[in-house]
Amino acid sequence: MREITLSQAVNEAIAEEMRRDPTVFLLGEDVAEAGTPFKVLSGLVEEFGTERVIDTPIAEPGFMGIAVGAAMTGSRPIVDLMFGDFIFLIMDQLCNQAAKTHYMSGGKLNVPLVLRTNMGATRRSAAQHSQSLHALVSHIPGLKVAMPSSAYEAKGLMKTAIRDNNPVVIFEDKLMYQDKAPVPEEEYLIPFGEANVKREGSDITLIATSSMVQVAEKAAAILSNEGIEAEVIDPRTIVPLDEATLIKSVKKTSRAIVIDEGHQSYGVTSEIASRLNEKAFYHLDTPVVRMGAMDVPIPFSPALEDITVPTPDRVVEMARKLCSGEMIHAA
Amino acid sequence: MREITLSQAVNEAIAEEMRRDPTVFLLGEDVAEAGTPFKVLSGLVEEFGTERVIDTPIAEPGFMGIAVGAAMTGSRPIVDLMFGDFIFLIMDQLCNQAAKTHYMSGGKLNVPLVLRTNMGATRRSAAQHSQSLHALVSHIPGLKVAMPSSAYEAKGLMKTAIRDNNPVVIFEDKLMYQDKAPVPEEEYLIPFGEANVKREGSDITLIATSSMVQVAEKAAAILSNEGIEAEVIDPRTIVPLDEATLIKSVKKTSRAIVIDEGHQSYGVTSEIASRLNEKAFYHLDTPVVRMGAMDVPIPFSPALEDITVPTPDRVVEMARKLCSGEMIHAA
Amino acid sequence: MAKAKTNTEDYLRMYRQMMRIRTFEDNANQLYLSAKMPGLTHMYSGEEAVAVGICEALTDDDRITSTHRGHGHCVAKGANFKEMFCELLGKEEGYCRGKGGSMHIADQSHGNLGANAIVGGSMGIATGSALRAKLLGKDDVTVCFFGDGATAQGLLYEVMNMAALWNLPVIYACENNGYSEYTKTEEIAAGSITARAEAFGIEAFKVDGQDVLAVNELTQKLVARCRKGEGPFFIELETYRYHGHHVGDINREYYRSKDEEKDWKENRDPIIRFRSYLVAEGIATEDEIEAMNAEIEKDATEAVAYAEAAKYPDVSEVDMHVYAD
Amino acid sequence: MAKAKTNTEDYLRMYRQMMRIRTFEDNANQLYLSAKMPGLTHMYSGEEAVAVGICEALTDDDRITSTHRGHGHCVAKGANFKEMFCELLGKEEGYCRGKGGSMHIADQSHGNLGANAIVGGSMGIATGSALRAKLLGKDDVTVCFFGDGATAQGLLYEVMNMAALWNLPVIYACENNGYSEYTKTEEIAAGSITARAEAFGIEAFKVDGQDVLAVNELTQKLVARCRKGEGPFFIELETYRYHGHHVGDINREYYRSKDEEKDWKENRDPIIRFRSYLVAEGIATEDEIEAMNAEIEKDATEAVAYAEAAKYPDVSEVDMHVYAD
Ligand SMILES: Cc1ncc(C[n+]2csc(CCOP(=O)(O)OP(=O)(O)O)c2C)c(N)n1
Ligand SMILES: Cc1ncc(C[n+]2csc(CCOP(=O)(O)OP(=O)(O)O)c2C)c(N)n1
Ligand SMILES: [Mg+2]
Ligand SMILES: [Mg+2]
């Protein structure tokens, strides 16, 4: 199968959906001629024109609100938010307006929009350009949240998001834009709420989101050499969350580590670990362990930044402990 | 001891600190003559004048940003955010600026400010005036988060918050403003990160925040009649979180329910449950159960709104199940 | 497109709509005072000429966004009393199945995109509706209602900038009733409100919001120009709210005088003024007007009774409509 | 209070500060090109007269807030090369112990409250600093730097409204360099930027940002008026950035022509212009200027070498400074 980058995959998904549905349009800062600073959207303005690929002023709350209104009245906007950190600026329009409109109207108004943004540290971009803030929006009922872990998922999830009748937030890992993966030429969609078992294993379950899927896979490869077979699962969407697949795996392996690049405390790993504990408690040999980013603002200095996020080595180390029974009675 | 309302307690705390420290000032919408819609601040403008009790226009991001700048340069602002739901509007100033400034400046700049706001449903105020959004800010390193459960805590935590050199967010339950509790005349402060064991018990631990402490206490009273002795613990601050006290209790009782009025998913109950599972796993007889608000926007209709939040009856029912061993092998 | 409102029928409808709003609010206030309404609500009484003058220049295809003080906009845009009262009481037959209540009442069928409990929260929505019209080649116009207090929200300037850059068919209608909650407008708004719009290259107008014909005439012109691609526009409407900020705001003397209230009610009431005009111009007799009033009152009484008796949504609805299919 | 900059010493310091900025940026760019700098950075070259003209009208007690393009403000407000380069390289001796980097560089000791990676993010901070001055009875002034692109952020209008209502000693300094990232200002800013400030009752000025004396003269006047309680003020400074949006933005022809760049560099360069003036007026000789340049170059070279050799913060620092004691 041909391989394309995550960036190309997003671009293709959007282009295909814009061809299919004339109500789909894009807006955001420098999305047209510049094709975004990451060049993800290059070429779209040439095909669809400046009417459907709209450069906005630097007014995130404003253009997010505009997208909500357009979505409520018959368009299907895709909002490009240049850095995930800027989500703080649009929380009101996203969480008080977009997320609640369908419910508050008793089901009469829909807000079919996609907010695509990014996440991921270790780019030396410091505290306001490196955050992974997907936990925040996952807490708000009415929003769906997708976290592609490769070009394949990026394309399939984006197409599903655009066709969904709800506000969907997609977090792309900005460090993975140039990563290639096999992506079929034929059209495909990835349904929301279906986790993907990336690797089967019987000794421990590694549940990982976005960029952390690679980390988990690397850890699994190392562990396998040591005779520990890890099952790696990518939930793909964290709202809705495919609890069933996760629980089934943990019931089989009796051990789990949840790995995510958001801050650990009050984050995504907490929710997933809680659900496993609640629903697979009597099958667990060891506590479910969480590995999120450190609870610190992302430091600029390379010497510090790199230690804030989970790495394959640290996952391996923790998995070994869990499998060796070392944790027993530690807790 | 004299009894005063939670509203009076907040008022006293602020007045005392404003008398003590001339750099403390208040700003927000209708805080001066009107004393806020809840009348919590009545009388302060008469004592401290409009220079220190400042009515702002309806510009939450703006006055939050102003508070950050004032705090960075030598004042100690208390920001009044009329409804907790408006926190979405100020997330950038709170989370990208206030929370990170100390860290990003390598410890050179401080942001000693207090954001006081509220939470709590069942006031028939619908989806944009009823949210309990404390989980969101708890996820952001650099912020401290306090959740007073009575007039006593409201006063002691507020005074500590005003003297803290970091941005502190205090969520008051708007349904408790008229609730009275014994509050000493003498000055006292409640340190952050010290949970309060409200009631001792040996069979199950009920960890509850803010308004849910009352719910837990009511449940504990009912359970006691049935011979189940519940320990009720109020963390008082969720950042920092007094893990030690919670874990100690759970190691003793072997069972726990975490009760909080924020949405359950990706919320506060997830974090607390995860920590208990991680650190008291081998002492647990049953999974830690979470009881948060339903994952739905708060509906207006009284017929629907009341069932979205945890109630004493539902806590009692769950505690019974856990203590009877009914949950064993359900999970 | 809206016809010029120069004939008897149109005038009478404007009167009727204003009277319907006043009557609706009187009944809503009564429901609050008799503890039959859950929560609080914000009365539109006194501002009727604004909503009616504007909405009578619109068709059902045109959209509006409304505010926390939204009953007037809702009635003016064509809503029925029955579904409105049901909504205010949290009943299943309400416009939003009781899930929204007063602060989120919406009426999709007449183009009312909804009240909003975030002050200024709908400015983006209105502008987005106008962008959608432009992108999809429709000639409908969107009116964004908001108060003087809402002009303090930065969102307004963000969306006006984009509306101006992209020539969007949106009209920003600032209902300046002199107060934002318990604070006078001059204490919270520096400079000039219309100049703020003009600074973005938007033509701005100031109009007497108690004169329904003046409001309607201006709006008709601007709607027509919007349809031709000459938008956006900004209107500041001078008006007054008779009640407190909300129904529970009874003792108001600490922020405004009884004399001031009396003056507006007695000398500038939009309904009294227009009624005298209709009679003086021979468009309607006093008797005809009284008959109309009585009919409206009856409609309201029946709707209230209906809503009181109507059933609440079933508890199973609580987690319906979180997500659309 | 700043003395009128009418003597030799002041003029020479202005020249020196502009040259220091240019030299700092050339070295920073070189660090990027030789892959020695972590991440990206935004060059201030071309805009030196803005930062210097303004900051030379301020004292160390006066505060500034800066932007993502913040090295110029930092140098102009009095910072040292050594701590600056250390910060850019993420070293422990940097102004922020390497934790902030280029986009968060701050220099508390000279009143620089910091660069900001959120466009417009410091508008509230600057206004708050001015409020603090007023409340605590200090006569310091705060200058808020931001770009033309940042005028699209609603926050600006929120804080200008409050600054105007409360007469705060703050100067909003809009560095209009014609672009926000890869987009021309006219495509993202409707109407008039100065009119937007005026609409809030704020006196606004437009000045040639390439003329350091014009900038300085105006700023001195406004700072003095601010100290007397006559603030706030707004200045739009016409300027140009020579490099790309950031150091990695090399191929720029799709959004601006080489001719345009050439014209600004050759005909409006603030340093060349001021140098000619100094020589023509007999304030400095060519030789004296060359000596100054050489000294600055040496200072920079040494600082770069120092920073390259300096050590990174210890890993134990990673969770220090999350909370203040
Ligand atoms: C974002 C936000 N801030 C504050 C409030 C509380 N609040 C509700 S109405 C109101 C005053 C609004 O004044 P104005 O816009 O003039 O409208 P009016 O009530 O006069 O019609 C305020 C402050 C709110 N609902 N939303
Ligand atoms: C809130 C926010 N939105 C977008 C960006 C990305 N961004 C960084 S600089 C910039 C352009 C800023 O333009 P301007 O204000 O004119 O400053 P200049 O770069 O020209 O100095 C943009 C869009 C950001 N950092 N913050
Ligand atoms: Mg008003
Ligand atoms: Mg610029």
Short mmCIF file of N, CA and C and ligand atoms in Angstrom, two decimals, chain C residues 147-149 175 177-180, ligand 3:
data_model
loop_
_atom_site.label_atom_id
_atom_site.label_comp_id
_atom_site.label_asym_id
_atom_site.label_seq_id
_atom_site.Cartn_x
_atom_site.Cartn_y
_atom_site.Cartn_z
N GLY C 147 -27.10 43.76 24.33
CA GLY C 147 -27.31 44.95 25.14
C GLY C 147 -26.11 45.88 25.16
N ASP C 148 -26.30 47.04 25.76
CA ASP C 148 -25.19 47.98 25.92
C ASP C 148 -24.06 47.34 26.74
N GLY C 149 -24.44 46.56 27.73
CA GLY C 149 -23.41 45.92 28.57
C GLY C 149 -22.54 44.98 27.75
N GLU C 175 -29.14 47.03 21.91
CA GLU C 175 -30.28 47.55 22.69
C GLU C 175 -29.72 48.29 23.90
N ASN C 177 -30.33 50.03 26.86
CA ASN C 177 -31.39 50.36 27.83
C ASN C 177 -30.82 51.07 29.05
N GLY C 178 -29.61 51.56 28.90
CA GLY C 178 -29.06 52.42 29.95
C GLY C 178 -28.40 51.70 31.11
N TYR C 179 -28.57 50.38 31.17
CA TYR C 179 -28.04 49.63 32.30
C TYR C 179 -27.50 48.28 31.87
N SER C 180 -26.50 47.85 32.58
CA SER C 180 -26.12 46.45 32.49
C SER C 180 -26.17 45.98 33.93
MG MG E 3 -28.50 47.03 29.07
#
